[in-house]
PDB file of C-alpha atoms in Angstrom:
ATOM      1  CA  MET A 377       8.128  -7.869  -8.519  1.00 70.00           C
ATOM      2  CA  GLU A 378       4.402  -7.522  -9.242  1.00 66.00           C
ATOM      3  CA  ARG A 379       2.498  -4.228  -7.967  1.00 66.00           C
ATOM      4  CA  ARG A 380      -1.159  -3.877  -6.720  1.00 58.00           C
ATOM      5  CA  VAL A 381      -2.772  -0.723  -6.595  1.00 48.00           C
ATOM      6  CA  LEU A 382      -4.747   0.141  -3.198  1.00 39.00           C
ATOM      7  CA  GLU A 383      -6.381   3.162  -1.502  1.00 39.00           C
ATOM      8  CA  SER A 384      -4.872   4.847   1.557  1.00 40.00           C
ATOM      9  CA  ALA A 385      -3.944   7.601   3.101  1.00 40.00           C
ATOM     10  CA  VAL A 386      -0.495   9.521   3.944  1.00 38.00           C
ATOM     11  CA  GLY A 387       0.961  12.683   5.603  1.00 34.00           C
ATOM     12  CA  SER A 388       3.746  15.443   5.925  1.00 36.00           C
ATOM     13  CA  LYS A 389       5.250  16.971   8.964  1.00 42.00           C
ATOM     14  CA  GLY A 390       2.040  17.772  10.734  1.00 56.00           C
ATOM     15  CA  ARG A 391       0.653  15.931   8.046  1.00 86.00           C
ATOM     16  CA  THR A 392      -0.221  12.385   8.195  1.00 94.00           C
ATOM     17  CA  LEU A 393      -1.426   9.797   5.031  1.00 96.00           C
ATOM     18  CA  TYR A 394      -3.409   7.097   6.656  1.00 96.00           C
ATOM     19  CA  GLY A 395      -5.623   4.039   5.186  1.00 97.00           C
ATOM     20  CA  TYR A 396      -5.490   0.651   3.669  1.00 97.00           C
ATOM     21  CA  ALA A 397      -2.992  -0.138   0.972  1.00 97.00           C
ATOM     22  CA  ALA A 398      -4.697  -3.537   0.811  1.00 96.00           C
ATOM     23  CA  ARG A 399      -8.036  -5.040   1.921  1.00 97.00           C
ATOM     24  CA  PHE A 400      -8.614  -8.824   2.868  1.00 98.00           C
ATOM     25  CA  ASN A 401     -10.821 -11.258   1.015  1.00 97.00           C
ATOM     26  CA  GLU A 402     -12.125  -8.324  -1.728  1.00 94.00           C
ATOM     27  CA  PRO A 403     -11.944  -9.914  -5.143  1.00 95.00           C
ATOM     28  CA  THR A 404     -10.361  -7.708  -7.888  1.00 93.00           C
ATOM     29  CA  ASP A 405     -10.151  -8.522 -11.950  1.00 93.00           C
ATOM     30  CA  LEU A 406      -6.688  -7.921 -13.115  1.00 92.00           C
ATOM     31  CA  GLY A 407      -7.692  -8.971 -16.539  1.00 91.00           C
ATOM     32  CA  GLY A 408      -7.488 -12.627 -17.663  1.00 92.00           C
ATOM     33  CA  PHE A 409      -7.531 -13.683 -13.619  1.00 95.00           C
ATOM     34  CA  SER A 410      -9.106 -12.432 -10.258  1.00 96.00           C
ATOM     35  CA  GLU A 411      -6.849 -11.923  -7.208  1.00 97.00           C
ATOM     36  CA  ILE A 412      -7.743 -12.106  -3.395  1.00 97.00           C
ATOM     37  CA  ILE A 413      -5.457 -10.886  -0.389  1.00 98.00           C
ATOM     38  CA  ARG A 414      -5.925 -13.385   2.412  1.00 98.00           C
ATOM     39  CA  PRO A 415      -5.658 -12.190   6.000  1.00 98.00           C
ATOM     40  CA  GLY A 416      -2.216 -12.929   7.221  1.00 98.00           C
ATOM     41  CA  ALA A 417      -0.405 -12.655   3.594  1.00 98.00           C
ATOM     42  CA  PHE A 418       1.555  -9.978   4.997  1.00 98.00           C
ATOM     43  CA  LYS A 419       2.162 -10.990   8.406  1.00 97.00           C
ATOM     44  CA  ARG A 420       5.587 -12.900   8.021  1.00 97.00           C
ATOM     45  CA  SER A 421       7.184  -9.850   5.854  1.00 97.00           C
ATOM     46  CA  LEU A 422       6.343  -7.315   8.395  1.00 98.00           C
ATOM     47  CA  ALA A 423       7.702  -9.258  11.004  1.00 97.00           C
ATOM     48  CA  SER A 424      11.129 -10.089   9.082  1.00 96.00           C
ATOM     49  CA  ASP A 425      14.561  -8.406   9.051  1.00 94.00           C
ATOM     50  CA  ASP A 426      13.877  -7.002   5.581  1.00 95.00           C
ATOM     51  CA  ALA A 427      10.669  -5.314   6.585  1.00 97.00           C
ATOM     52  CA  GLN A 428      12.801  -1.914   7.555  1.00 97.00           C
ATOM     53  CA  LYS A 429      13.421  -1.802   3.913  1.00 97.00           C
ATOM     54  CA  ILE A 430       9.677  -1.413   2.992  1.00 98.00           C
ATOM     55  CA  ARG A 431       9.052   1.680   1.654  1.00 98.00           C
ATOM     56  CA  ALA A 432       6.140   4.131   0.669  1.00 98.00           C
ATOM     57  CA  ILE A 433       6.248   5.908  -2.588  1.00 98.00           C
ATOM     58  CA  TYR A 434       4.439   7.927  -5.340  1.00 97.00           C
ATOM     59  CA  GLU A 435       2.978   5.796  -8.274  1.00 96.00           C
ATOM     60  CA  HIS A 436       5.444   3.009  -8.070  1.00 94.00           C
ATOM     61  CA  ASP A 437       8.527   5.730  -8.748  1.00 96.00           C
ATOM     62  CA  SER A 438      11.299   4.831  -6.223  1.00 94.00           C
ATOM     63  CA  ARG A 439      12.518   8.195  -7.106  1.00 95.00           C
ATOM     64  CA  SER A 440       9.426   9.714  -5.344  1.00 97.00           C
ATOM     65  CA  LEU A 441      10.121   8.201  -1.979  1.00 97.00           C
ATOM     66  CA  LEU A 442       7.595   9.054   0.697  1.00 97.00           C
ATOM     67  CA  GLY A 443       8.856   7.149   4.169  1.00 97.00           C
ATOM     68  CA  ARG A 444      10.118   3.974   4.942  1.00 98.00           C
ATOM     69  CA  LEU A 445       9.533   1.503   7.920  1.00 97.00           C
ATOM     70  CA  GLY A 446      13.097   1.861   9.376  1.00 96.00           C
ATOM     71  CA  ALA A 447      13.256   5.314   9.401  1.00 97.00           C
ATOM     72  CA  GLY A 448      10.078   5.250  11.499  1.00 97.00           C
ATOM     73  CA  THR A 449       8.394   7.855   8.661  1.00 97.00           C
ATOM     74  CA  LEU A 450       6.041   4.549   7.891  1.00 98.00           C
ATOM     75  CA  ARG A 451       3.911   2.414   9.902  1.00 98.00           C
ATOM     76  CA  LEU A 452       2.158  -0.780   8.826  1.00 98.00           C
ATOM     77  CA  TYR A 453       0.271  -3.205  10.538  1.00 96.00           C
ATOM     78  CA  GLU A 454      -2.311  -6.194   9.552  1.00 97.00           C
ATOM     79  CA  ASP A 455      -5.840  -5.908  11.172  1.00 97.00           C
ATOM     80  CA  ALA A 456      -9.183  -7.514  10.356  1.00 96.00           C
ATOM     81  CA  GLN A 457      -9.505  -5.531   7.359  1.00 97.00           C
ATOM     82  CA  GLY A 458      -6.304  -5.523   5.667  1.00 97.00           C
ATOM     83  CA  LEU A 459      -2.761  -3.946   5.688  1.00 98.00           C
ATOM     84  CA  ALA A 460      -3.184  -0.514   7.186  1.00 98.00           C
ATOM     85  CA  PHE A 461      -0.771   2.173   6.989  1.00 98.00           C
ATOM     86  CA  GLU A 462      -0.044   5.724   7.971  1.00 96.00           C
ATOM     87  CA  GLY A 463       3.001   7.460   7.051  1.00 96.00           C
ATOM     88  CA  ASP A 464       4.435  10.979   7.857  1.00 96.00           C
ATOM     89  CA  LEU A 465       4.728  13.302   4.837  1.00 95.00           C
ATOM     90  CA  PRO A 466       8.225  14.890   3.903  1.00 95.00           C
ATOM     91  CA  ASP A 467       8.967  18.505   3.616  1.00 93.00           C
ATOM     92  CA  THR A 468       9.376  18.193  -0.293  1.00 94.00           C
ATOM     93  CA  GLN A 469       7.542  19.428  -3.079  1.00 95.00           C
ATOM     94  CA  LEU A 470       6.001  16.305  -3.322  1.00 96.00           C
ATOM     95  CA  GLY A 471       5.150  16.215   0.410  1.00 95.00           C
ATOM     96  CA  ARG A 472       3.401  19.078   0.125  1.00 94.00           C
ATOM     97  CA  ASP A 473       1.451  18.606  -3.220  1.00 95.00           C
ATOM     98  CA  LEU A 474       0.237  15.133  -2.264  1.00 96.00           C
ATOM     99  CA  PRO A 475      -2.402  15.838   0.425  1.00 94.00           C
ATOM    100  CA  VAL A 476      -4.031  18.741  -1.793  1.00 94.00           C
ATOM    101  CA  LEU A 477      -4.545  15.999  -4.345  1.00 95.00           C
ATOM    102  CA  VAL A 478      -5.708  13.337  -1.909  1.00 95.00           C
ATOM    103  CA  GLU A 479      -8.118  15.808  -0.305  1.00 94.00           C
ATOM    104  CA  ARG A 480      -9.121  17.155  -3.863  1.00 95.00           C
ATOM    105  CA  GLY A 481     -10.217  13.392  -4.305  1.00 94.00           C
ATOM    106  CA  ASP A 482      -7.589  12.959  -7.378  1.00 96.00           C
ATOM    107  CA  ILE A 483      -5.543  10.505  -5.727  1.00 95.00           C
ATOM    108  CA  GLY A 484      -7.869   8.006  -4.016  1.00 92.00           C
ATOM    109  CA  GLY A 485      -5.931   4.687  -3.717  1.00 95.00           C
ATOM    110  CA  CYS A 486      -2.587   2.803  -3.046  1.00 96.00           C
ATOM    111  CA  SER A 487      -1.086  -0.057  -4.670  1.00 93.00           C
ATOM    112  CA  PHE A 488       1.811  -2.499  -3.442  1.00 95.00           C
ATOM    113  CA  GLY A 489       4.669  -4.253  -4.909  1.00 95.00           C
ATOM    114  CA  PHE A 490       5.454  -7.498  -3.933  1.00 96.00           C
ATOM    115  CA  ILE A 491       6.799 -11.065  -4.591  1.00 97.00           C
ATOM    116  CA  ALA A 492       4.517 -13.959  -4.092  1.00 97.00           C
ATOM    117  CA  GLN A 493       5.408 -16.616  -1.659  1.00 97.00           C
ATOM    118  CA  GLY A 494       2.543 -18.593  -0.953  1.00 97.00           C
ATOM    119  CA  GLU A 495      -0.654 -18.493  -3.468  1.00 97.00           C
ATOM    120  CA  GLN A 496      -3.246 -20.819  -4.022  1.00 97.00           C
ATOM    121  CA  TRP A 497      -5.381 -20.706  -7.207  1.00 97.00           C
ATOM    122  CA  GLU A 498      -9.283 -22.052  -7.666  1.00 97.00           C
ATOM    123  CA  GLY A 499     -10.013 -21.690 -11.446  1.00 96.00           C
ATOM    124  CA  GLU A 500      -9.258 -18.166 -12.299  1.00 96.00           C
ATOM    125  CA  THR A 501      -8.959 -16.679  -9.250  1.00 97.00           C
ATOM    126  CA  ARG A 502      -5.833 -16.448  -7.189  1.00 97.00           C
ATOM    127  CA  HIS A 503      -5.418 -16.065  -3.285  1.00 98.00           C
ATOM    128  CA  LEU A 504      -2.417 -14.708  -1.960  1.00 98.00           C
ATOM    129  CA  THR A 505      -1.678 -16.075   1.425  1.00 98.00           C
ATOM    130  CA  ASP A 506       1.980 -15.052   1.684  1.00 98.00           C
ATOM    131  CA  VAL A 507       3.887 -12.172   0.247  1.00 97.00           C
ATOM    132  CA  ASP A 508       7.131 -10.394   0.325  1.00 97.00           C
ATOM    133  CA  LEU A 509       6.247  -7.057   0.658  1.00 98.00           C
ATOM    134  CA  HIS A 510       8.447  -4.186  -0.831  1.00 97.00           C
ATOM    135  CA  GLU A 511       6.781  -0.961  -1.182  1.00 97.00           C
ATOM    136  CA  ILE A 512       3.056   0.277  -0.969  1.00 97.00           C
ATOM    137  CA  THR A 513       2.361   3.254  -3.214  1.00 96.00           C
ATOM    138  CA  ILE A 514       0.037   6.054  -3.329  1.00 97.00           C
ATOM    139  CA  THR A 515      -1.729   6.196  -6.645  1.00 96.00           C
ATOM    140  CA  ALA A 516      -4.716   7.694  -8.883  1.00 95.00           C
ATOM    141  CA  THR A 517      -5.277   4.205 -10.217  1.00 93.00           C
ATOM    142  CA  PRO A 518      -5.571   1.620  -7.758  1.00 93.00           C
ATOM    143  CA  ALA A 519      -6.408  -2.078  -8.843  1.00 89.00           C
ATOM    144  CA  TYR A 520      -8.018  -2.520  -5.782  1.00 91.00           C
ATOM    145  CA  ASP A 521     -10.966  -0.164  -5.341  1.00 91.00           C
ATOM    146  CA  SER A 522     -11.500  -0.780  -1.700  1.00 93.00           C
ATOM    147  CA  THR A 523      -8.226   0.579  -0.826  1.00 95.00           C
ATOM    148  CA  THR A 524      -8.181   4.259   1.144  1.00 95.00           C
ATOM    149  CA  VAL A 525      -6.186   7.217   1.524  1.00 95.00           C
ATOM    150  CA  GLN A 526      -6.769  10.247   3.542  1.00 95.00           C
ATOM    151  CA  VAL A 527      -5.234  12.898   5.096  1.00 94.00           C
ATOM    152  CA  ARG A 528      -4.748  13.660   8.816  1.00 89.00           C
ATOM    153  CA  ARG A 529      -3.592  17.304   9.577  1.00 78.00           C
ATOM    154  CA  GLU A 530      -1.797  17.702  13.105  1.00 68.00           C
TER     155      GLU A 530
END
């Protein structure tokens, strides 16, 4: 499974993280090749029966669960800019610590775990056109600098 880091936002009970886990048409250098996510790349995956299993986690660590689409604690959708998300933070130590780190600017992006189902190559640039999305992750080291994460307190 491949993973990509992107900026985004996440939240806890009374706190929500939100932002963009991926941005369309913005290349990133992955060392040896560039990658661009095309509009619609997540559409099929988000509409599939397996979408309910998509999780939000911290730093690609499956033990650091923040939310899941099937539980309603994670919401994902494509818009003109990319893969937008919002997630309700759990009342756990991580759920309490993460918004503080986001607000301080220590955590500022997202990544995502996926399996490519559709791709096109132009020289050294891979265009992702269809992916099976498995996770989004909140991270301090996003591969895509254009991702975002913010905290909304409710």
